[in-house]
Amino acid sequence: MTYKLQNNRQIILLMNKIFLVCLLCFFCTNLLSKENNYYFKKGQENYNKKNIDKAKLNFEKDIVRNTKNIKSYLYLAKIYNEKENSQEFEKNLKTVLILDPKNEEALYLLIIKKIKDADYDFAREKYKIFSKYCSKLCSKKSEIDRLLKKSKS
């Protein structure tokens, strides 16, 4: 009888420890998610204030903490476009499209870039995807049509 009682106490102690570990993990995860969001928000604030270098640093920090944050890659692409760094601009747009192949803004920006680079076949290929899935930027279709028709002549 004493053996069973002692065994039950051990089980209860073990369950308490497991509960505490789970609780600790929950709080740590919650704190980390707030931290991830912090750098993205700071990046947005700096970008809107035209503090491009600070914004770039914040978006890069956000990506380190959350490698799949499409919005951070998109903002970085815009920053590199403003800095006229064509390779990094395209690299970040392609990363967005790897994570979300139907992202309208990334498709639009990449199509425009490829038209400027005279890579019309690639632009047309991405335009088909853009046309199929556009919902917010459909008004840009006529601009892209006009640019692609110009390329044929």
PDB file of C-alpha atoms in Angstrom:
ATOM      1  CA  MET A   1       0.000   0.000   0.000  1.00  0.00           C
ATOM      2  CA  THR A   2       2.799   2.442   0.844  1.00  0.00           C
ATOM      3  CA  TYR A   3       4.508   1.637  -2.404  1.00  0.00           C
ATOM      4  CA  LYS A   4       1.409   2.617  -4.439  1.00  0.00           C
ATOM      5  CA  LEU A   5       0.994   5.848  -2.500  1.00  0.00           C
ATOM      6  CA  GLN A   6       4.590   6.809  -3.084  1.00  0.00           C
ATOM      7  CA  ASN A   7       4.278   5.887  -6.753  1.00  0.00           C
ATOM      8  CA  ASN A   8       1.198   8.114  -7.102  1.00  0.00           C
ATOM      9  CA  ARG A   9       3.097  11.050  -5.594  1.00  0.00           C
ATOM     10  CA  GLN A  10       5.875  10.566  -8.106  1.00  0.00           C
ATOM     11  CA  ILE A  11       3.368  10.557 -10.947  1.00  0.00           C
ATOM     12  CA  ILE A  12       1.764  13.769  -9.674  1.00  0.00           C
ATOM     13  CA  LEU A  13       5.180  15.443  -9.323  1.00  0.00           C
ATOM     14  CA  LEU A  14       6.109  14.354 -12.831  1.00  0.00           C
ATOM     15  CA  MET A  15       2.811  15.670 -14.222  1.00  0.00           C
ATOM     16  CA  ASN A  16       3.392  19.009 -12.467  1.00  0.00           C
ATOM     17  CA  LYS A  17       6.857  19.262 -14.001  1.00  0.00           C
ATOM     18  CA  ILE A  18       5.503  18.484 -17.466  1.00  0.00           C
ATOM     19  CA  PHE A  19       2.783  21.094 -17.004  1.00  0.00           C
ATOM     20  CA  LEU A  20       5.323  23.730 -15.953  1.00  0.00           C
ATOM     21  CA  VAL A  21       7.563  22.965 -18.938  1.00  0.00           C
ATOM     22  CA  CYS A  22       4.582  23.272 -21.320  1.00  0.00           C
ATOM     23  CA  LEU A  23       3.568  26.545 -19.704  1.00  0.00           C
ATOM     24  CA  LEU A  24       7.095  27.898 -20.016  1.00  0.00           C
ATOM     25  CA  CYS A  25       7.255  26.903 -23.695  1.00  0.00           C
ATOM     26  CA  PHE A  26       3.947  28.642 -24.359  1.00  0.00           C
ATOM     27  CA  PHE A  27       5.128  31.910 -22.806  1.00  0.00           C
ATOM     28  CA  CYS A  28       8.481  31.794 -24.597  1.00  0.00           C
ATOM     29  CA  THR A  29       6.779  31.219 -27.937  1.00  0.00           C
ATOM     30  CA  ASN A  30       4.413  34.093 -27.272  1.00  0.00           C
ATOM     31  CA  LEU A  31       7.308  36.421 -26.420  1.00  0.00           C
ATOM     32  CA  LEU A  32       9.228  35.422 -29.548  1.00  0.00           C
ATOM     33  CA  SER A  33       6.239  36.044 -31.808  1.00  0.00           C
ATOM     34  CA  LYS A  34       5.880  39.560 -30.389  1.00  0.00           C
ATOM     35  CA  GLU A  35       9.581  40.152 -30.993  1.00  0.00           C
ATOM     36  CA  ASN A  36       9.242  38.965 -34.611  1.00  0.00           C
ATOM     37  CA  ASN A  37       6.437  41.395 -35.211  1.00  0.00           C
ATOM     38  CA  TYR A  38       8.428  44.195 -33.551  1.00  0.00           C
ATOM     39  CA  TYR A  39      11.115  44.401 -36.248  1.00  0.00           C
ATOM     40  CA  PHE A  40       8.579  44.293 -39.061  1.00  0.00           C
ATOM     41  CA  LYS A  41       6.572  47.142 -37.537  1.00  0.00           C
ATOM     42  CA  LYS A  42       9.734  49.184 -36.921  1.00  0.00           C
ATOM     43  CA  GLY A  43      10.742  48.542 -40.518  1.00  0.00           C
ATOM     44  CA  GLN A  44       7.374  49.766 -41.777  1.00  0.00           C
ATOM     45  CA  GLU A  45       7.578  52.885 -39.616  1.00  0.00           C
ATOM     46  CA  ASN A  46      11.072  53.679 -40.864  1.00  0.00           C
ATOM     47  CA  TYR A  47      10.098  52.983 -44.472  1.00  0.00           C
ATOM     48  CA  ASN A  48       7.111  55.317 -44.229  1.00  0.00           C
ATOM     49  CA  LYS A  49       9.354  57.991 -42.689  1.00  0.00           C
ATOM     50  CA  LYS A  50      11.810  57.492 -45.585  1.00  0.00           C
ATOM     51  CA  ASN A  51      14.516  56.184 -43.203  1.00  0.00           C
ATOM     52  CA  ILE A  52      15.440  53.608 -45.824  1.00  0.00           C
ATOM     53  CA  ASP A  53      18.652  52.304 -44.224  1.00  0.00           C
ATOM     54  CA  LYS A  54      17.011  51.772 -40.830  1.00  0.00           C
ATOM     55  CA  ALA A  55      14.003  50.170 -42.508  1.00  0.00           C
ATOM     56  CA  LYS A  56      16.284  47.826 -44.463  1.00  0.00           C
ATOM     57  CA  LEU A  57      18.043  46.759 -41.268  1.00  0.00           C
ATOM     58  CA  ASN A  58      14.726  46.128 -39.474  1.00  0.00           C
ATOM     59  CA  PHE A  59      13.305  44.061 -42.336  1.00  0.00           C
ATOM     60  CA  GLU A  60      16.512  42.016 -42.457  1.00  0.00           C
ATOM     61  CA  LYS A  61      16.257  41.408 -38.699  1.00  0.00           C
ATOM     62  CA  ASP A  62      12.634  40.375 -39.149  1.00  0.00           C
ATOM     63  CA  ILE A  63      13.602  37.883 -41.853  1.00  0.00           C
ATOM     64  CA  VAL A  64      16.241  36.356 -39.567  1.00  0.00           C
ATOM     65  CA  ARG A  65      13.512  35.729 -36.989  1.00  0.00           C
ATOM     66  CA  ASN A  66      10.752  34.848 -39.447  1.00  0.00           C
ATOM     67  CA  THR A  67      12.192  33.558 -42.718  1.00  0.00           C
ATOM     68  CA  LYS A  68       8.786  33.254 -44.364  1.00  0.00           C
ATOM     69  CA  ASN A  69       7.550  36.823 -43.842  1.00  0.00           C
ATOM     70  CA  ILE A  70       6.577  37.732 -47.388  1.00  0.00           C
ATOM     71  CA  LYS A  71       5.928  41.358 -46.490  1.00  0.00           C
ATOM     72  CA  SER A  72       9.497  41.889 -45.282  1.00  0.00           C
ATOM     73  CA  TYR A  73      10.916  40.508 -48.527  1.00  0.00           C
ATOM     74  CA  LEU A  74       8.548  42.747 -50.492  1.00  0.00           C
ATOM     75  CA  TYR A  75       9.612  45.834 -48.555  1.00  0.00           C
ATOM     76  CA  LEU A  76      13.262  44.892 -49.040  1.00  0.00           C
ATOM     77  CA  ALA A  77      12.642  44.585 -52.771  1.00  0.00           C
ATOM     78  CA  LYS A  78      11.156  48.093 -52.824  1.00  0.00           C
ATOM     79  CA  ILE A  79      14.116  49.433 -50.847  1.00  0.00           C
ATOM     80  CA  TYR A  80      16.602  47.863 -53.258  1.00  0.00           C
ATOM     81  CA  ASN A  81      14.604  49.264 -56.155  1.00  0.00           C
ATOM     82  CA  GLU A  82      14.887  52.748 -54.648  1.00  0.00           C
ATOM     83  CA  LYS A  83      18.621  52.190 -54.149  1.00  0.00           C
ATOM     84  CA  GLU A  84      18.813  51.019 -57.783  1.00  0.00           C
ATOM     85  CA  ASN A  85      20.227  47.631 -56.812  1.00  0.00           C
ATOM     86  CA  SER A  86      18.610  45.595 -59.564  1.00  0.00           C
ATOM     87  CA  GLN A  87      19.986  42.206 -58.526  1.00  0.00           C
ATOM     88  CA  GLU A  88      18.798  42.413 -54.911  1.00  0.00           C
ATOM     89  CA  PHE A  89      15.469  43.871 -56.070  1.00  0.00           C
ATOM     90  CA  GLU A  90      14.857  40.868 -58.316  1.00  0.00           C
ATOM     91  CA  LYS A  91      16.202  38.365 -55.765  1.00  0.00           C
ATOM     92  CA  ASN A  92      13.742  39.553 -53.093  1.00  0.00           C
ATOM     93  CA  LEU A  93      10.824  39.567 -55.545  1.00  0.00           C
ATOM     94  CA  LYS A  94      11.640  35.999 -56.552  1.00  0.00           C
ATOM     95  CA  THR A  95      11.792  35.004 -52.886  1.00  0.00           C
ATOM     96  CA  VAL A  96       8.298  36.436 -52.412  1.00  0.00           C
ATOM     97  CA  LEU A  97       7.102  34.430 -55.406  1.00  0.00           C
ATOM     98  CA  ILE A  98       8.688  31.242 -54.080  1.00  0.00           C
ATOM     99  CA  LEU A  99       6.757  31.706 -50.836  1.00  0.00           C
ATOM    100  CA  ASP A 100       3.580  32.948 -52.558  1.00  0.00           C
ATOM    101  CA  PRO A 101       3.532  32.326 -56.338  1.00  0.00           C
ATOM    102  CA  LYS A 102       0.316  34.359 -56.745  1.00  0.00           C
ATOM    103  CA  ASN A 103       1.500  37.513 -54.946  1.00  0.00           C
ATOM    104  CA  GLU A 104       0.169  40.291 -57.162  1.00  0.00           C
ATOM    105  CA  GLU A 105       2.490  43.057 -56.097  1.00  0.00           C
ATOM    106  CA  ALA A 106       5.630  40.943 -56.542  1.00  0.00           C
ATOM    107  CA  LEU A 107       4.388  39.692 -59.916  1.00  0.00           C
ATOM    108  CA  TYR A 108       3.614  43.228 -61.073  1.00  0.00           C
ATOM    109  CA  LEU A 109       6.991  44.630 -59.974  1.00  0.00           C
ATOM    110  CA  LEU A 110       8.881  41.699 -61.511  1.00  0.00           C
ATOM    111  CA  ILE A 111       6.969  41.977 -64.799  1.00  0.00           C
ATOM    112  CA  ILE A 112       7.770  45.694 -65.044  1.00  0.00           C
ATOM    113  CA  LYS A 113      11.440  45.006 -64.265  1.00  0.00           C
ATOM    114  CA  LYS A 114      11.678  42.255 -66.861  1.00  0.00           C
ATOM    115  CA  ILE A 115      10.055  44.463 -69.492  1.00  0.00           C
ATOM    116  CA  LYS A 116      12.660  47.164 -68.734  1.00  0.00           C
ATOM    117  CA  ASP A 117      15.380  44.477 -68.995  1.00  0.00           C
ATOM    118  CA  ALA A 118      13.901  43.395 -72.363  1.00  0.00           C
ATOM    119  CA  ASP A 119      13.186  39.890 -71.037  1.00  0.00           C
ATOM    120  CA  TYR A 120       9.773  39.824 -72.687  1.00  0.00           C
ATOM    121  CA  ASP A 121       9.264  36.049 -72.644  1.00  0.00           C
ATOM    122  CA  PHE A 122       9.700  35.916 -68.870  1.00  0.00           C
ATOM    123  CA  ALA A 123       7.462  38.983 -68.480  1.00  0.00           C
ATOM    124  CA  ARG A 124       4.721  37.372 -70.590  1.00  0.00           C
ATOM    125  CA  GLU A 125       4.957  34.136 -68.598  1.00  0.00           C
ATOM    126  CA  LYS A 126       4.517  36.000 -65.295  1.00  0.00           C
ATOM    127  CA  TYR A 127       1.807  38.190 -66.833  1.00  0.00           C
ATOM    128  CA  LYS A 128      -0.309  35.101 -67.486  1.00  0.00           C
ATOM    129  CA  ILE A 129      -0.130  34.254 -63.786  1.00  0.00           C
ATOM    130  CA  PHE A 130      -0.807  37.866 -62.824  1.00  0.00           C
ATOM    131  CA  SER A 131      -3.869  38.052 -65.101  1.00  0.00           C
ATOM    132  CA  LYS A 132      -5.249  34.812 -63.768  1.00  0.00           C
ATOM    133  CA  TYR A 133      -5.015  35.706 -60.080  1.00  0.00           C
ATOM    134  CA  CYS A 134      -5.212  39.487 -59.858  1.00  0.00           C
ATOM    135  CA  SER A 135      -7.750  40.955 -57.490  1.00  0.00           C
ATOM    136  CA  LYS A 136      -6.269  44.167 -56.083  1.00  0.00           C
ATOM    137  CA  LEU A 137      -3.988  45.286 -58.911  1.00  0.00           C
ATOM    138  CA  CYS A 138      -6.139  44.382 -61.907  1.00  0.00           C
ATOM    139  CA  SER A 139      -6.086  48.028 -62.947  1.00  0.00           C
ATOM    140  CA  LYS A 140      -2.382  47.559 -63.778  1.00  0.00           C
ATOM    141  CA  LYS A 141      -3.184  44.992 -66.483  1.00  0.00           C
ATOM    142  CA  SER A 142      -3.739  47.678 -69.122  1.00  0.00           C
ATOM    143  CA  GLU A 143      -0.347  49.237 -68.327  1.00  0.00           C
ATOM    144  CA  ILE A 144       1.387  45.872 -68.687  1.00  0.00           C
ATOM    145  CA  ASP A 145      -0.560  45.117 -71.897  1.00  0.00           C
ATOM    146  CA  ARG A 146       0.571  48.422 -73.365  1.00  0.00           C
ATOM    147  CA  LEU A 147       4.223  47.793 -72.427  1.00  0.00           C
ATOM    148  CA  LEU A 148       4.172  44.248 -73.802  1.00  0.00           C
ATOM    149  CA  LYS A 149       2.536  45.379 -77.067  1.00  0.00           C
ATOM    150  CA  LYS A 150       5.232  48.048 -77.413  1.00  0.00           C
ATOM    151  CA  SER A 151       7.834  45.331 -77.114  1.00  0.00           C
ATOM    152  CA  LYS A 152       6.425  43.495 -80.141  1.00  0.00           C
ATOM    153  CA  SER A 153       6.792  46.496 -82.410  1.00  0.00           C
TER     154      SER A 153
END
